PDB file of C-alpha atoms in Angstrom:
ATOM      1  CA  MET A 295       0.013   0.337  -0.029  1.00 66.00           C
ATOM      2  CA  GLY A 296       2.590   2.390   0.642  1.00 74.00           C
ATOM      3  CA  ARG A 297       4.091   2.093  -2.821  1.00 73.00           C
ATOM      4  CA  PHE A 298       1.293   4.649  -4.144  1.00 76.00           C
ATOM      5  CA  LEU A 299       2.074   7.008  -1.497  1.00 80.00           C
ATOM      6  CA  PRO A 300       3.781  10.043  -3.427  1.00 82.00           C
ATOM      7  CA  THR A 301       6.919   9.604  -1.049  1.00 88.00           C
ATOM      8  CA  GLU A 302      10.094  11.085  -2.588  1.00 90.00           C
ATOM      9  CA  LEU A 303      11.071   7.351  -3.374  1.00 90.00           C
ATOM     10  CA  ASN A 304       7.854   6.090  -5.124  1.00 89.00           C
ATOM     11  CA  ARG A 305       8.015   9.331  -7.334  1.00 91.00           C
ATOM     12  CA  ARG A 306      11.603   8.212  -8.363  1.00 93.00           C
ATOM     13  CA  THR A 307      10.997   4.788  -8.908  1.00 90.00           C
ATOM     14  CA  LYS A 308       8.191   5.666 -11.319  1.00 92.00           C
ATOM     15  CA  ALA A 309      10.450   8.178 -12.883  1.00 94.00           C
ATOM     16  CA  ASN A 310      13.189   5.431 -13.565  1.00 93.00           C
ATOM     17  CA  ALA A 311      10.206   3.140 -14.826  1.00 91.00           C
ATOM     18  CA  ARG A 312       9.103   5.645 -17.190  1.00 94.00           C
ATOM     19  CA  GLU A 313      12.508   6.343 -18.402  1.00 95.00           C
ATOM     20  CA  VAL A 314      13.555   2.734 -19.021  1.00 93.00           C
ATOM     21  CA  ARG A 315      10.293   1.840 -20.949  1.00 94.00           C
ATOM     22  CA  GLU A 316      10.937   5.460 -22.993  1.00 95.00           C
ATOM     23  CA  LEU A 317      14.445   4.565 -23.881  1.00 94.00           C
ATOM     24  CA  LEU A 318      13.240   0.614 -24.600  1.00 93.00           C
ATOM     25  CA  LYS A 319      10.405   2.094 -26.421  1.00 94.00           C
ATOM     26  CA  GLY A 320      12.580   4.235 -28.794  1.00 94.00           C
ATOM     27  CA  ILE A 321      14.942   1.111 -29.358  1.00 92.00           C
ATOM     28  CA  ILE A 322      12.391  -1.149 -30.756  1.00 91.00           C
ATOM     29  CA  THR A 323      11.087   1.700 -32.967  1.00 92.00           C
ATOM     30  CA  LYS A 324      14.052   2.111 -34.197  1.00 91.00           C
ATOM     31  CA  ARG A 325      14.591  -1.397 -34.740  1.00 90.00           C
ATOM     32  CA  GLU A 326      11.516  -1.953 -36.240  1.00 87.00           C
ATOM     33  CA  SER A 327      12.177   0.742 -38.691  1.00 88.00           C
ATOM     34  CA  ALA A 328      15.346  -0.554 -39.822  1.00 88.00           C
ATOM     35  CA  MET A 329      13.593  -4.308 -40.230  1.00 85.00           C
ATOM     36  CA  LYS A 330      10.939  -2.511 -42.628  1.00 83.00           C
ATOM     37  CA  ASP A 331      13.752  -1.054 -44.706  1.00 86.00           C
ATOM     38  CA  GLY A 332      15.660  -4.271 -44.807  1.00 83.00           C
ATOM     39  CA  HIS A 333      18.022  -3.474 -42.730  1.00 79.00           C
ATOM     40  CA  ALA A 334      17.379  -5.977 -39.517  1.00 71.00           C
ATOM     41  CA  VAL A 335      20.063  -7.353 -37.288  1.00 72.00           C
ATOM     42  CA  ASN A 336      19.299 -10.534 -35.991  1.00 70.00           C
ATOM     43  CA  ASP A 337      21.744 -11.628 -33.904  1.00 74.00           C
ATOM     44  CA  ASP A 338      20.810 -10.026 -30.458  1.00 82.00           C
ATOM     45  CA  LEU A 339      17.857 -11.016 -28.462  1.00 83.00           C
ATOM     46  CA  LEU A 340      15.754  -7.780 -29.455  1.00 86.00           C
ATOM     47  CA  GLY A 341      16.438  -9.048 -33.235  1.00 86.00           C
ATOM     48  CA  LEU A 342      15.197 -12.366 -32.380  1.00 86.00           C
ATOM     49  CA  LEU A 343      12.293 -11.165 -30.406  1.00 87.00           C
ATOM     50  CA  LEU A 344      10.906  -8.871 -33.228  1.00 88.00           C
ATOM     51  CA  GLU A 345      11.347 -11.288 -36.200  1.00 86.00           C
ATOM     52  CA  THR A 346       9.738 -14.086 -34.283  1.00 86.00           C
ATOM     53  CA  ASN A 347       6.822 -11.646 -33.581  1.00 84.00           C
ATOM     54  CA  ILE A 348       6.073 -10.796 -37.082  1.00 83.00           C
ATOM     55  CA  LYS A 349       6.860 -14.346 -38.629  1.00 84.00           C
ATOM     56  CA  GLU A 350       3.852 -15.683 -35.915  1.00 84.00           C
ATOM     57  CA  SER A 351       1.709 -12.936 -36.851  1.00 82.00           C
ATOM     58  CA  GLN A 352       2.322 -13.629 -40.342  1.00 81.00           C
ATOM     59  CA  GLU A 353       1.660 -17.570 -39.491  1.00 82.00           C
ATOM     60  CA  ALA A 354      -1.690 -16.225 -37.643  1.00 79.00           C
ATOM     61  CA  GLY A 355      -2.818 -14.502 -41.027  1.00 80.00           C
ATOM     62  CA  SER A 356      -2.855 -11.574 -38.912  1.00 75.00           C
ATOM     63  CA  SER A 357      -1.034  -7.641 -39.993  1.00 72.00           C
ATOM     64  CA  LYS A 358      -0.597  -6.898 -36.784  1.00 76.00           C
ATOM     65  CA  PRO A 359       2.217  -8.128 -34.468  1.00 75.00           C
ATOM     66  CA  THR A 360       1.107 -11.347 -31.780  1.00 81.00           C
ATOM     67  CA  MET A 361       3.026  -9.091 -29.085  1.00 86.00           C
ATOM     68  CA  THR A 362       2.724  -5.227 -28.574  1.00 89.00           C
ATOM     69  CA  THR A 363       5.319  -2.941 -27.793  1.00 90.00           C
ATOM     70  CA  LYS A 364       4.178  -2.949 -24.468  1.00 92.00           C
ATOM     71  CA  ASP A 365       4.523  -7.021 -24.501  1.00 92.00           C
ATOM     72  CA  ILE A 366       8.362  -6.438 -25.925  1.00 91.00           C
ATOM     73  CA  ILE A 367       9.410  -3.986 -23.667  1.00 93.00           C
ATOM     74  CA  GLU A 368       8.129  -6.199 -20.652  1.00 92.00           C
ATOM     75  CA  GLU A 369       9.874  -9.009 -21.883  1.00 90.00           C
ATOM     76  CA  LEU A 370      13.164  -7.065 -22.508  1.00 89.00           C
ATOM     77  CA  LYS A 371      13.142  -5.550 -18.839  1.00 89.00           C
ATOM     78  CA  LEU A 372      12.731  -9.040 -17.738  1.00 87.00           C
ATOM     79  CA  LEU A 373      15.598 -10.681 -19.720  1.00 84.00           C
ATOM     80  CA  TYR A 374      17.762  -7.666 -18.845  1.00 83.00           C
ATOM     81  CA  PHE A 375      17.220  -7.727 -15.315  1.00 81.00           C
ATOM     82  CA  ALA A 376      16.912 -11.376 -14.655  1.00 81.00           C
ATOM     83  CA  GLY A 377      19.723 -11.873 -16.657  1.00 79.00           C
ATOM     84  CA  SER A 378      21.783  -9.491 -14.798  1.00 77.00           C
ATOM     85  CA  ASP A 379      21.199 -11.441 -11.889  1.00 80.00           C
ATOM     86  CA  THR A 380      21.916 -14.814 -12.607  1.00 84.00           C
ATOM     87  CA  THR A 381      25.144 -13.484 -14.892  1.00 81.00           C
ATOM     88  CA  ALA A 382      26.251 -11.818 -11.670  1.00 84.00           C
ATOM     89  CA  VAL A 383      25.697 -15.011  -9.255  1.00 87.00           C
ATOM     90  CA  LEU A 384      27.275 -17.350 -12.122  1.00 85.00           C
ATOM     91  CA  LEU A 385      30.318 -14.717 -11.713  1.00 85.00           C
ATOM     92  CA  THR A 386      30.753 -14.865  -8.209  1.00 90.00           C
ATOM     93  CA  TRP A 387      30.030 -18.677  -7.567  1.00 89.00           C
ATOM     94  CA  THR A 388      32.932 -19.413 -10.532  1.00 85.00           C
ATOM     95  CA  MET A 389      35.434 -16.801  -8.508  1.00 88.00           C
ATOM     96  CA  VAL A 390      34.871 -18.482  -5.283  1.00 92.00           C
ATOM     97  CA  LEU A 391      35.285 -21.914  -6.516  1.00 87.00           C
ATOM     98  CA  LEU A 392      38.355 -20.963  -8.298  1.00 87.00           C
ATOM     99  CA  SER A 393      39.787 -19.750  -5.829  1.00 91.00           C
ATOM    100  CA  MET A 394      39.149 -22.609  -3.621  1.00 91.00           C
ATOM    101  CA  HIS A 395      40.376 -25.030  -6.394  1.00 89.00           C
ATOM    102  CA  PRO A 396      43.952 -23.011  -7.418  1.00 91.00           C
ATOM    103  CA  LYS A 397      45.242 -25.698  -9.408  1.00 92.00           C
ATOM    104  CA  TRP A 398      42.068 -25.946 -11.171  1.00 90.00           C
ATOM    105  CA  GLN A 399      42.418 -22.043 -11.560  1.00 91.00           C
ATOM    106  CA  ASP A 400      46.021 -22.652 -13.108  1.00 93.00           C
ATOM    107  CA  ARG A 401      44.902 -24.955 -15.340  1.00 92.00           C
ATOM    108  CA  ALA A 402      42.191 -22.968 -16.849  1.00 89.00           C
ATOM    109  CA  ARG A 403      44.130 -20.115 -17.183  1.00 91.00           C
ATOM    110  CA  GLU A 404      46.921 -22.054 -19.313  1.00 93.00           C
ATOM    111  CA  GLU A 405      43.899 -23.386 -21.004  1.00 93.00           C
ATOM    112  CA  VAL A 406      42.822 -19.890 -21.991  1.00 92.00           C
ATOM    113  CA  LEU A 407      46.041 -18.792 -23.005  1.00 93.00           C
ATOM    114  CA  ARG A 408      46.885 -21.780 -25.043  1.00 93.00           C
ATOM    115  CA  VAL A 409      43.621 -21.391 -26.880  1.00 93.00           C
ATOM    116  CA  PHE A 410      43.244 -17.481 -27.340  1.00 92.00           C
ATOM    117  CA  GLY A 411      46.839 -16.263 -26.742  1.00 92.00           C
ATOM    118  CA  LYS A 412      46.744 -12.428 -27.277  1.00 89.00           C
ATOM    119  CA  ASN A 413      43.828 -12.453 -29.128  1.00 90.00           C
ATOM    120  CA  SER A 414      40.167 -11.574 -27.517  1.00 88.00           C
ATOM    121  CA  PRO A 415      37.764 -14.357 -27.296  1.00 84.00           C
ATOM    122  CA  ASP A 416      35.674 -15.285 -29.521  1.00 83.00           C
ATOM    123  CA  PHE A 417      32.981 -18.037 -30.035  1.00 78.00           C
ATOM    124  CA  GLU A 418      34.645 -20.142 -31.996  1.00 82.00           C
ATOM    125  CA  GLY A 419      37.736 -20.684 -30.033  1.00 84.00           C
ATOM    126  CA  ILE A 420      35.067 -20.848 -26.347  1.00 84.00           C
ATOM    127  CA  ASN A 421      34.348 -24.300 -28.339  1.00 84.00           C
ATOM    128  CA  HIS A 422      37.571 -25.359 -27.666  1.00 86.00           C
ATOM    129  CA  LEU A 423      37.862 -24.810 -24.009  1.00 87.00           C
ATOM    130  CA  LYS A 424      37.481 -28.272 -21.789  1.00 87.00           C
ATOM    131  CA  VAL A 425      38.943 -26.949 -18.727  1.00 85.00           C
ATOM    132  CA  VAL A 426      36.874 -24.036 -18.494  1.00 78.00           C
ATOM    133  CA  SER A 427      33.537 -25.566 -19.370  1.00 77.00           C
ATOM    134  CA  ALA A 428      34.056 -28.114 -17.232  1.00 72.00           C
ATOM    135  CA  THR A 429      30.700 -28.540 -14.844  1.00 60.00           C
ATOM    136  CA  TYR A 430      32.427 -30.792 -12.387  1.00 58.00           C
ATOM    137  CA  ILE A 431      35.599 -30.252 -10.660  1.00 55.00           C
ATOM    138  CA  PRO A 432      37.049 -33.750  -8.970  1.00 55.00           C
ATOM    139  CA  ARG A 433      38.949 -33.333  -6.077  1.00 54.00           C
TER     140      ARG A 433
END
């Protein structure tokens, strides 16, 4: 019930939510315009979501998208905010486990240096990481 009171915190929270919504709406509008012009980039979550939305509406025989812009904004917020927490927890536990197992930390470091050297990591190289992708660390 306190969230409906016009406190400074509640006003700031609503303003932040409104700003995030407007920023995402602008990004979505630009991407939709690019897709209509044939310059679509579908190598990220937003591109895939918009492309799937268009395909589903076409398959249903409708000219209107299946998901509204409001729906897409809510999906993006969910993916971003939930994904940030998940990634943070994953990275924290990775650091904890590597600090508990220095031999595996050394093995992982050596493997990354062997595969990538001084180059930036890429998807192809990541597929060759066996120690780093191990889900079980034997004692």
